[in-house]
Amino acid sequence: MGCMKPTKTLRGQLFRLTGPIFVETLLIMLLGAMDTFMLSHYSDDTVAAVGVVNQLLSLVFLVFGVSTVGTSVLCSQYLGASQQANVRQVIGVSLFFNTLIGVTTSAFLYFRAEALLKIMDLAPELINEGLAYMQIVGGFAFLQAIALTMSAVLRSHNKAYYPMRVTLLMNVLNIIGNYALIFGKFGLPQMGVVGAAISTSSCRAVALALLLYITFGKVVPRFSFSCLRPFPWDKLKNLLHIGLPAAGEQVSYSLSQVVITYFTVMLGTAALTARTYAMNIILFSYVFSVALGQGAAILIGHLVGGERTDAAFILQKYCLRLSIVVSLCVAVVTAVCSKFIFGMLTSNPEIVYMGVMILCIDILLEVGRAVNILSVNVLNAVGDVTYPFITGLIVMWGVATALSYVFGISFGWGLAGMWVAFTLDENIRAIIFVRRWNSRKWVGKSFTRVEKLLKQTSSHSA
């Protein structure tokens, strides 16, 4: 069965869903990369400071995934089972939860920004640069929280092209805003890192307004908050049951990356800058895997909601092969062009040397990462949410974090040693996740099936 292909209809649905998600994900990554690229023409030190801030913000933003991952999975399964009333309740609960979490998080990031940067042991000359960016972008984090919910709802309804179009507009506006505010064009003052932060936050506000209009004006027009009376605690419980382990896996990864960033600070500003540049370049090696994983998760969610587990099994195998091939090809091209790419970003030969070495090691890493991104998405989609979390927690910290210190600091291998540790981590987890999917232990864990069994049990008892 592993060599079988999904039907043409399923493949068509997959690519109609994955295509817009790919473009949207690419544009979101470009948004962060554009800040880094434009600031590289302003100051290498500013890039280093913003790199540390973005690592912290990425970790905090994953808290919003507690709700959005659950929203995507539950909406997909309920839509597959044609349960529209449950879909509207999930949307209401998710919107309420993420707005509350988003506002709380924004306040924390604004008022505790300096303390967070000091915990990272950032050089004193970099703290002022990082502080301004953290307070502005972090202070408006609630915009991202609500926008992520809206994107999850639209994708689960097979309307992924709407978030894609919004993100495209957001990128265009951000490029113009960055150019004007970082360098002081069109009669505006030269604001450097503050300008980049204002541009990014303003674009997120525009994007959120558009997503709210599209979701409630076109896709879910009959939505009303009356669906929350009485409050559907069972939906919140299910959202958290999916979301906490799913987001926990991502939080664990990002938290381990924050610790590794702290180790990188020990290697000096040049290493920190090289890592920031490399992380932005490497994003493009796995952007397809991210999009394919999200698209496959939604479609597999529909399939298991309709109790078509064999089709879900075959679709995952097909997606896995595709994900590995594309990621590997992009990683090889990136490594071949690495000296040219880094040469465009900086004139510091030490940064260029470290960057080229990292991108060469990264070729093998991307094979494992392609498997992991897809596997975690589809295991969450079928309701097998605890397994990826526990596996990630043990292997990420036991291999990636611990060995990055041993190889990078203790053995003196620097950034290259850290990347060897990351490569081991990704490939060990990949082997574990492939074995899990092939075992089919995830069959029967979907929420629609569990609810159906509970109803049958209660009716027999009555």
Coordinates of C-alpha atoms in Angstrom, one line a residue:
M1 CA 0.0 0.0 0.0
G2 CA 3.0 2.3 0.7
C3 CA 3.7 2.7 -3.1
M4 CA 0.1 3.4 -4.0
K5 CA -0.9 6.9 -5.1
P6 CA -3.9 8.7 -3.9
T7 CA -6.8 9.1 -6.4
K8 CA -6.6 12.0 -8.9
T9 CA -9.4 13.7 -7.1
L10 CA -7.5 13.6 -3.8
R11 CA -4.3 14.8 -5.5
G12 CA -6.3 17.6 -7.1
Q13 CA -7.8 18.7 -3.8
L14 CA -4.3 18.5 -2.2
F15 CA -2.7 20.8 -4.7
R16 CA -5.6 23.3 -4.8
L17 CA -5.2 23.6 -1.0
T18 CA -1.4 23.4 -0.8
G19 CA -0.7 25.9 -3.6
P20 CA -2.2 29.0 -1.9
I21 CA -0.9 27.8 1.5
F22 CA 2.6 27.5 0.0
V23 CA 2.4 31.1 -1.5
E24 CA 1.1 32.5 1.8
T25 CA 3.7 30.7 3.9
L26 CA 6.5 31.9 1.5
L27 CA 5.2 35.4 1.8
I28 CA 5.0 35.3 5.6
M29 CA 8.6 34.1 5.6
L30 CA 9.6 36.8 3.2
L31 CA 8.1 39.3 5.6
G32 CA 10.6 38.5 8.3
A33 CA 13.4 37.9 5.8
M34 CA 12.7 41.4 4.2
D35 CA 13.2 43.1 7.6
T36 CA 16.5 41.3 7.9
F37 CA 17.6 42.0 4.4
M38 CA 16.8 45.7 4.5
L39 CA 18.3 46.1 8.0
S40 CA 21.5 44.4 6.7
H41 CA 22.0 47.5 4.6
Y42 CA 21.6 49.6 7.7
S43 CA 23.8 47.7 10.3
D44 CA 25.1 44.1 11.0
D45 CA 24.6 44.8 14.7
T46 CA 21.0 45.7 14.2
V47 CA 20.5 42.4 12.4
A48 CA 22.0 40.5 15.3
A49 CA 19.7 42.3 17.8
V50 CA 16.6 41.7 15.7
G51 CA 17.6 38.1 15.2
V52 CA 17.5 37.5 19.0
V53 CA 14.1 39.4 19.3
N54 CA 12.5 37.4 16.5
Q55 CA 13.7 34.1 18.2
L56 CA 11.8 35.2 21.4
L57 CA 8.8 36.5 19.4
S58 CA 8.6 33.2 17.5
L59 CA 8.4 31.3 20.8
V60 CA 5.7 33.6 22.2
F61 CA 3.7 33.5 19.0
L62 CA 3.5 29.7 19.2
V63 CA 1.3 30.2 22.3
F64 CA -1.4 31.3 19.8
G65 CA -1.0 27.9 18.1
V66 CA -2.7 26.3 21.1
S67 CA -6.0 27.4 19.7
T68 CA -5.3 27.7 16.0
V69 CA -4.0 24.1 15.6
G70 CA -7.1 22.8 17.4
T71 CA -9.3 25.1 15.2
S72 CA -7.9 23.7 12.0
V73 CA -8.2 20.1 13.1
L74 CA -11.7 20.3 14.6
C75 CA -13.1 22.4 11.8
S76 CA -11.7 20.0 9.2
Q77 CA -13.1 16.9 11.0
Y78 CA -16.5 18.5 11.6
L79 CA -16.8 19.7 8.0
G80 CA -15.9 16.2 6.8
A81 CA -18.7 14.9 9.0
S82 CA -21.1 17.8 7.8
Q83 CA -21.6 19.2 11.4
Q84 CA -22.0 22.9 10.7
A85 CA -23.3 23.9 14.1
N86 CA -20.2 22.4 15.7
V87 CA -18.0 24.3 13.2
R88 CA -19.5 27.6 14.3
Q89 CA -19.0 26.8 17.9
V90 CA -15.3 26.0 17.4
I91 CA -14.8 29.3 15.6
G92 CA -16.4 31.3 18.4
V93 CA -14.4 29.5 21.1
S94 CA -11.1 29.9 19.2
L95 CA -11.7 33.6 18.5
F96 CA -12.5 34.3 22.2
F97 CA -9.6 32.3 23.5
N98 CA -6.9 33.7 21.1
T99 CA -8.1 37.3 21.7
L100 CA -7.8 36.9 25.4
I101 CA -4.3 35.2 25.2
G102 CA -3.2 37.7 22.5
V103 CA -4.0 40.8 24.6
T104 CA -2.3 39.3 27.7
T105 CA 0.8 38.3 25.7
S106 CA 1.1 41.8 24.1
A107 CA 1.0 43.5 27.5
F108 CA 3.7 41.1 28.8
L109 CA 6.0 41.6 25.8
Y110 CA 5.7 45.4 26.0
F111 CA 6.3 45.8 29.8
R112 CA 8.9 43.0 30.2
A113 CA 10.9 43.5 26.9
E114 CA 14.1 44.8 28.5
A115 CA 14.1 42.0 31.2
L116 CA 13.7 39.3 28.4
L117 CA 16.6 40.7 26.4
K118 CA 18.9 40.8 29.5
I119 CA 18.0 37.2 30.2
M120 CA 19.4 36.4 26.7
D121 CA 22.7 38.1 27.8
L122 CA 22.5 40.4 24.7
A123 CA 25.5 42.8 24.5
P124 CA 24.7 46.2 26.0
E125 CA 25.1 48.0 22.7
L126 CA 22.5 45.7 21.1
I127 CA 19.9 46.0 23.8
N128 CA 18.6 49.4 22.7
E129 CA 18.2 48.2 19.1
G130 CA 16.4 45.1 20.2
L131 CA 14.2 46.8 22.9
A132 CA 12.5 49.2 20.4
Y133 CA 11.7 46.3 18.0
M134 CA 10.4 44.1 20.8
Q135 CA 8.1 46.7 22.3
I136 CA 6.5 47.7 19.1
V137 CA 6.2 44.3 17.3
G138 CA 5.5 42.4 20.6
G139 CA 3.1 45.1 21.9
F140 CA 0.9 44.4 18.9
A141 CA 1.2 40.6 19.1
F142 CA -2.6 40.3 19.6
L143 CA -3.1 41.2 15.9
Q144 CA -1.2 38.1 15.0
A145 CA -3.2 36.0 17.5
I146 CA -6.6 36.8 15.9
A147 CA -5.3 36.7 12.3
L148 CA -3.9 33.2 12.9
T149 CA -7.4 32.1 14.0
M150 CA -9.0 33.6 10.9
S151 CA -6.5 31.9 8.6
A152 CA -7.1 28.5 10.2
V153 CA -10.8 28.9 9.7
L154 CA -10.5 29.8 6.0
R155 CA -8.0 27.0 5.3
S156 CA -10.2 24.4 6.9
H157 CA -13.1 25.6 4.6
N158 CA -10.8 25.0 1.6
K159 CA -10.5 28.8 1.1
A160 CA -6.7 29.0 1.5
Y161 CA -6.5 31.5 -1.4
Y162 CA -8.0 34.3 0.8
P163 CA -5.2 34.3 3.4
M164 CA -2.7 34.1 0.5
R165 CA -4.0 37.2 -1.2
V166 CA -4.1 39.1 2.1
T167 CA -0.5 38.1 2.9
L168 CA 0.6 39.2 -0.6
L169 CA -0.8 42.7 0.0
M170 CA 0.8 42.7 3.4
N171 CA 4.2 42.0 2.0
V172 CA 4.0 44.7 -0.7
L173 CA 2.9 47.2 2.0
N174 CA 5.7 46.1 4.3
I175 CA 8.4 46.5 1.6
I176 CA 7.2 50.0 0.9
G177 CA 6.9 50.8 4.6
N178 CA 10.4 49.4 5.4
Y179 CA 12.0 51.3 2.6
A180 CA 10.3 54.5 3.7
L181 CA 10.8 54.2 7.5
I182 CA 14.2 52.5 7.8
F183 CA 16.0 54.7 5.4
G184 CA 13.9 57.9 5.6
K185 CA 12.4 58.1 2.1
F186 CA 9.3 60.0 0.8
G187 CA 9.9 62.8 3.3
L188 CA 9.7 60.5 6.3
P189 CA 12.4 60.4 9.1
Q190 CA 15.1 57.8 9.0
M191 CA 14.1 55.5 11.9
G192 CA 16.1 52.3 11.4
V193 CA 15.0 49.4 13.5
V194 CA 12.0 51.4 14.9
G195 CA 10.8 52.0 11.3
A196 CA 11.0 48.2 10.5
A197 CA 8.9 47.5 13.6
I198 CA 6.2 50.1 12.8
S199 CA 6.0 48.9 9.2
T200 CA 5.5 45.3 10.3
S201 CA 2.9 46.0 12.9
S202 CA 0.9 48.3 10.7
C203 CA 0.8 45.7 7.9
R204 CA -0.5 43.1 10.4
A205 CA -3.3 45.5 11.4
V206 CA -4.4 45.8 7.8
A207 CA -4.2 42.1 7.2
L208 CA -6.4 41.3 10.3
A209 CA -9.1 43.8 9.2
L210 CA -9.2 42.1 5.8
L211 CA -9.3 38.5 7.2
L212 CA -12.2 39.4 9.6
Y213 CA -14.2 40.9 6.7
I214 CA -13.6 37.9 4.4
T215 CA -14.3 35.3 7.1
F216 CA -17.5 36.7 8.5
G217 CA -18.6 38.5 5.3
K218 CA -18.1 35.7 2.8
V219 CA -17.1 32.3 4.2
V220 CA -19.1 32.0 7.5
P221 CA -21.8 34.7 7.0
R222 CA -24.3 33.2 9.5
F223 CA -21.8 33.2 12.4
S224 CA -23.1 34.7 15.6
F225 CA -21.6 34.8 19.1
S226 CA -24.9 33.5 20.3
C227 CA -23.4 30.1 19.6
L228 CA -21.3 30.6 22.8
R229 CA -24.5 30.7 24.9
P230 CA -24.4 28.5 26.9
F231 CA -20.6 28.4 26.6
P232 CA -19.5 25.2 24.8
W233 CA -16.9 24.0 27.3
D234 CA -16.6 20.7 25.4
K235 CA -15.3 22.5 22.4
L236 CA -12.8 24.4 24.5
K237 CA -11.7 21.1 26.1
N238 CA -11.2 19.6 22.6
L239 CA -9.3 22.6 21.4
L240 CA -7.0 22.4 24.3
H241 CA -6.7 18.6 24.1
I242 CA -5.4 19.0 20.5
G243 CA -3.7 22.4 20.9
L244 CA -1.7 22.0 24.1
P245 CA 0.4 19.0 22.9
A246 CA 0.5 20.3 19.3
A247 CA 1.6 23.8 20.3
G248 CA 3.7 22.3 23.1
E249 CA 5.8 20.4 20.5
Q250 CA 6.4 23.7 18.7
V251 CA 7.0 25.7 21.9
S252 CA 9.5 23.0 23.0
Y253 CA 11.3 23.4 19.6
S254 CA 11.4 27.2 19.8
L255 CA 12.4 27.2 23.5
S256 CA 15.3 24.9 22.7
Q257 CA 16.2 27.3 19.9
V258 CA 16.2 30.2 22.4
V259 CA 18.6 28.3 24.6
I260 CA 20.8 27.5 21.6
T261 CA 20.7 31.2 20.6
Y262 CA 22.0 31.9 24.1
F263 CA 24.8 29.4 23.4
T264 CA 25.5 31.2 20.1
V265 CA 25.8 34.6 22.0
M266 CA 28.8 32.9 23.7
L267 CA 30.5 32.6 20.3
G268 CA 30.3 36.3 19.6
T269 CA 28.4 38.8 17.5
A270 CA 29.8 37.5 14.2
A271 CA 28.4 34.0 14.9
L272 CA 25.1 35.4 16.1
T273 CA 24.8 37.4 12.9
A274 CA 25.8 34.4 10.7
R275 CA 23.1 32.3 12.4
T276 CA 20.4 35.0 11.9
Y277 CA 21.2 35.3 8.2
A278 CA 21.4 31.5 7.8
M279 CA 18.1 30.9 9.6
N280 CA 16.4 33.3 7.2
I281 CA 18.0 31.7 4.1
I282 CA 17.2 28.1 5.3
L283 CA 13.5 29.0 5.7
F284 CA 13.1 28.6 1.9
S285 CA 14.4 25.0 2.0
Y286 CA 11.4 23.9 4.1
V287 CA 8.6 26.3 3.1
F288 CA 7.1 23.7 0.7
S289 CA 7.1 21.1 3.5
V290 CA 5.3 23.5 5.8
A291 CA 2.6 24.2 3.2
L292 CA 2.3 20.6 2.2
G293 CA 2.0 19.5 5.8
Q294 CA -0.8 22.0 6.5
G295 CA -2.6 21.2 3.3
A296 CA -2.3 17.4 3.9
A297 CA -3.5 17.9 7.5
I298 CA -6.7 19.6 6.5
L299 CA -7.5 17.1 3.8
I300 CA -6.6 14.1 6.0
G301 CA -8.8 15.7 8.7
H302 CA -11.7 15.7 6.2
L303 CA -10.9 12.0 5.4
V304 CA -10.8 10.7 9.0
G305 CA -13.9 12.8 9.8
G306 CA -15.6 10.8 7.0
E307 CA -14.0 7.6 8.3
R308 CA -11.8 7.1 5.2
T309 CA -8.6 6.0 7.1
D310 CA -7.1 4.0 4.2
A311 CA -7.3 7.0 1.9
A312 CA -5.6 9.1 4.7
F313 CA -2.8 6.5 5.0
I314 CA -2.1 6.5 1.3
L315 CA -2.2 10.3 1.0
Q316 CA 0.4 10.7 3.8
K317 CA 2.8 8.4 2.1
Y318 CA 2.5 10.3 -1.2
C319 CA 3.0 13.6 0.6
L320 CA 6.0 12.3 2.5
R321 CA 7.9 11.4 -0.7
L322 CA 7.1 14.7 -2.3
S323 CA 8.1 16.7 0.7
I324 CA 11.6 15.0 0.9
V325 CA 12.3 15.5 -2.8
V326 CA 11.4 19.2 -2.9
S327 CA 13.2 20.1 0.3
L328 CA 16.4 18.2 -0.6
C329 CA 16.5 19.9 -4.1
V330 CA 16.1 23.4 -2.6
A331 CA 18.7 22.7 0.1
V332 CA 21.3 21.6 -2.5
V333 CA 20.7 24.7 -4.7
T334 CA 21.0 26.9 -1.6
A335 CA 24.3 25.3 -0.5
V336 CA 25.7 25.6 -4.0
C337 CA 24.8 29.3 -4.1
S338 CA 25.7 30.0 -0.4
K339 CA 28.8 32.1 -1.0
F340 CA 27.0 34.3 -3.4
I341 CA 24.0 34.7 -1.1
F342 CA 26.0 35.6 2.0
G343 CA 28.2 37.9 -0.1
M344 CA 25.0 39.9 -0.9
L345 CA 24.2 40.3 2.8
T346 CA 27.5 41.1 4.3
S347 CA 31.1 42.0 3.5
N348 CA 32.4 40.3 6.7
P349 CA 34.5 37.3 5.6
E350 CA 34.1 35.5 8.9
I351 CA 30.3 35.7 8.7
V352 CA 30.4 34.5 5.1
Y353 CA 32.7 31.5 6.0
M354 CA 30.5 30.3 8.8
G355 CA 27.3 30.8 6.7
V356 CA 28.6 28.7 3.8
M357 CA 29.6 25.9 6.2
I358 CA 26.2 25.9 7.8
L359 CA 24.3 25.7 4.5
C360 CA 26.4 22.7 3.4
I361 CA 25.6 20.7 6.6
D362 CA 22.0 21.8 6.3
I363 CA 21.4 19.6 3.2
L364 CA 21.2 16.4 5.3
L365 CA 19.2 18.2 8.0
E366 CA 16.4 19.2 5.6
V367 CA 15.7 15.5 4.8
G368 CA 14.7 14.9 8.4
R369 CA 13.0 18.2 8.8
A370 CA 10.8 17.5 5.7
V371 CA 9.6 14.2 7.3
N372 CA 9.0 15.8 10.7
I373 CA 7.0 18.8 9.5
L374 CA 4.6 16.6 7.5
S375 CA 4.4 13.9 10.2
V376 CA 3.6 16.2 13.1
N377 CA 0.9 18.0 11.0
V378 CA -0.9 14.7 10.0
L379 CA -0.6 13.0 13.4
N380 CA -2.3 16.1 14.9
A381 CA -4.9 16.0 12.2
V382 CA -5.9 12.4 13.0
G383 CA -6.0 13.1 16.8
D384 CA -2.7 11.4 17.7
V385 CA -1.5 14.6 19.4
T386 CA 0.4 13.4 22.4
Y387 CA 2.9 11.2 20.6
P388 CA 4.6 14.0 18.6
F389 CA 4.8 16.2 21.7
I390 CA 6.5 13.6 23.9
T391 CA 8.9 12.5 21.1
G392 CA 9.8 16.1 20.4
L393 CA 10.4 16.9 24.0
I394 CA 12.8 14.1 24.6
V395 CA 14.8 14.2 21.3
M396 CA 14.9 18.0 20.9
W397 CA 16.3 18.6 24.3
G398 CA 18.4 15.4 24.6
V399 CA 20.0 15.7 21.2
A400 CA 19.7 19.2 19.6
T401 CA 20.0 21.3 22.7
A402 CA 22.5 19.2 24.7
L403 CA 24.7 18.3 21.8
S404 CA 24.8 21.8 20.4
Y405 CA 26.5 22.9 23.6
V406 CA 28.8 19.9 23.6
F407 CA 29.8 20.2 19.9
G408 CA 29.6 23.9 19.6
I409 CA 31.0 25.2 22.9
S410 CA 32.8 22.3 24.7
F411 CA 34.5 20.8 21.5
G412 CA 35.0 24.2 20.0
W413 CA 33.3 23.4 16.7
G414 CA 31.3 26.6 16.8
L415 CA 28.2 27.0 14.6
A416 CA 29.1 24.0 12.5
G417 CA 29.0 21.8 15.5
M418 CA 25.6 23.1 16.5
W419 CA 24.3 22.3 13.0
V420 CA 25.6 18.8 13.3
A421 CA 23.5 18.4 16.5
F422 CA 20.4 19.8 14.8
T423 CA 20.9 17.3 11.9
L424 CA 21.0 14.4 14.3
D425 CA 17.9 15.6 16.1
E426 CA 15.8 16.1 13.0
N427 CA 16.7 12.7 11.5
I428 CA 16.2 10.7 14.7
R429 CA 12.7 12.2 15.1
A430 CA 12.0 11.5 11.4
I431 CA 12.7 7.7 11.8
I432 CA 10.4 7.6 14.9
F433 CA 7.5 9.4 13.2
V434 CA 7.6 7.2 10.1
R435 CA 7.4 4.1 12.2
R436 CA 4.5 5.6 14.1
W437 CA 2.4 6.4 11.0
N438 CA 3.1 2.9 9.5
S439 CA 2.0 1.2 12.7
R440 CA -1.5 2.8 12.2
K441 CA -1.9 3.2 16.0
W442 CA -3.5 6.6 15.2
V443 CA -6.6 4.9 13.7
G444 CA -9.7 5.6 15.8
K445 CA -8.3 8.7 17.6
S446 CA -10.3 11.3 15.6
F447 CA -12.7 13.5 17.6
T448 CA -15.7 12.9 15.4
R449 CA -15.3 9.1 15.9
V450 CA -14.8 9.5 19.6
E451 CA -17.9 11.7 19.9
K452 CA -19.9 9.2 17.8
L453 CA -18.9 6.3 20.0
L454 CA -19.8 8.3 23.1
K455 CA -23.3 9.1 21.7
Q456 CA -23.8 5.4 20.8
T457 CA -22.7 4.4 24.4
S458 CA -25.1 6.9 26.0
S459 CA -28.0 5.9 23.8
H460 CA -27.5 2.2 24.6
S461 CA -27.3 3.1 28.3
A462 CA -30.6 5.0 28.1

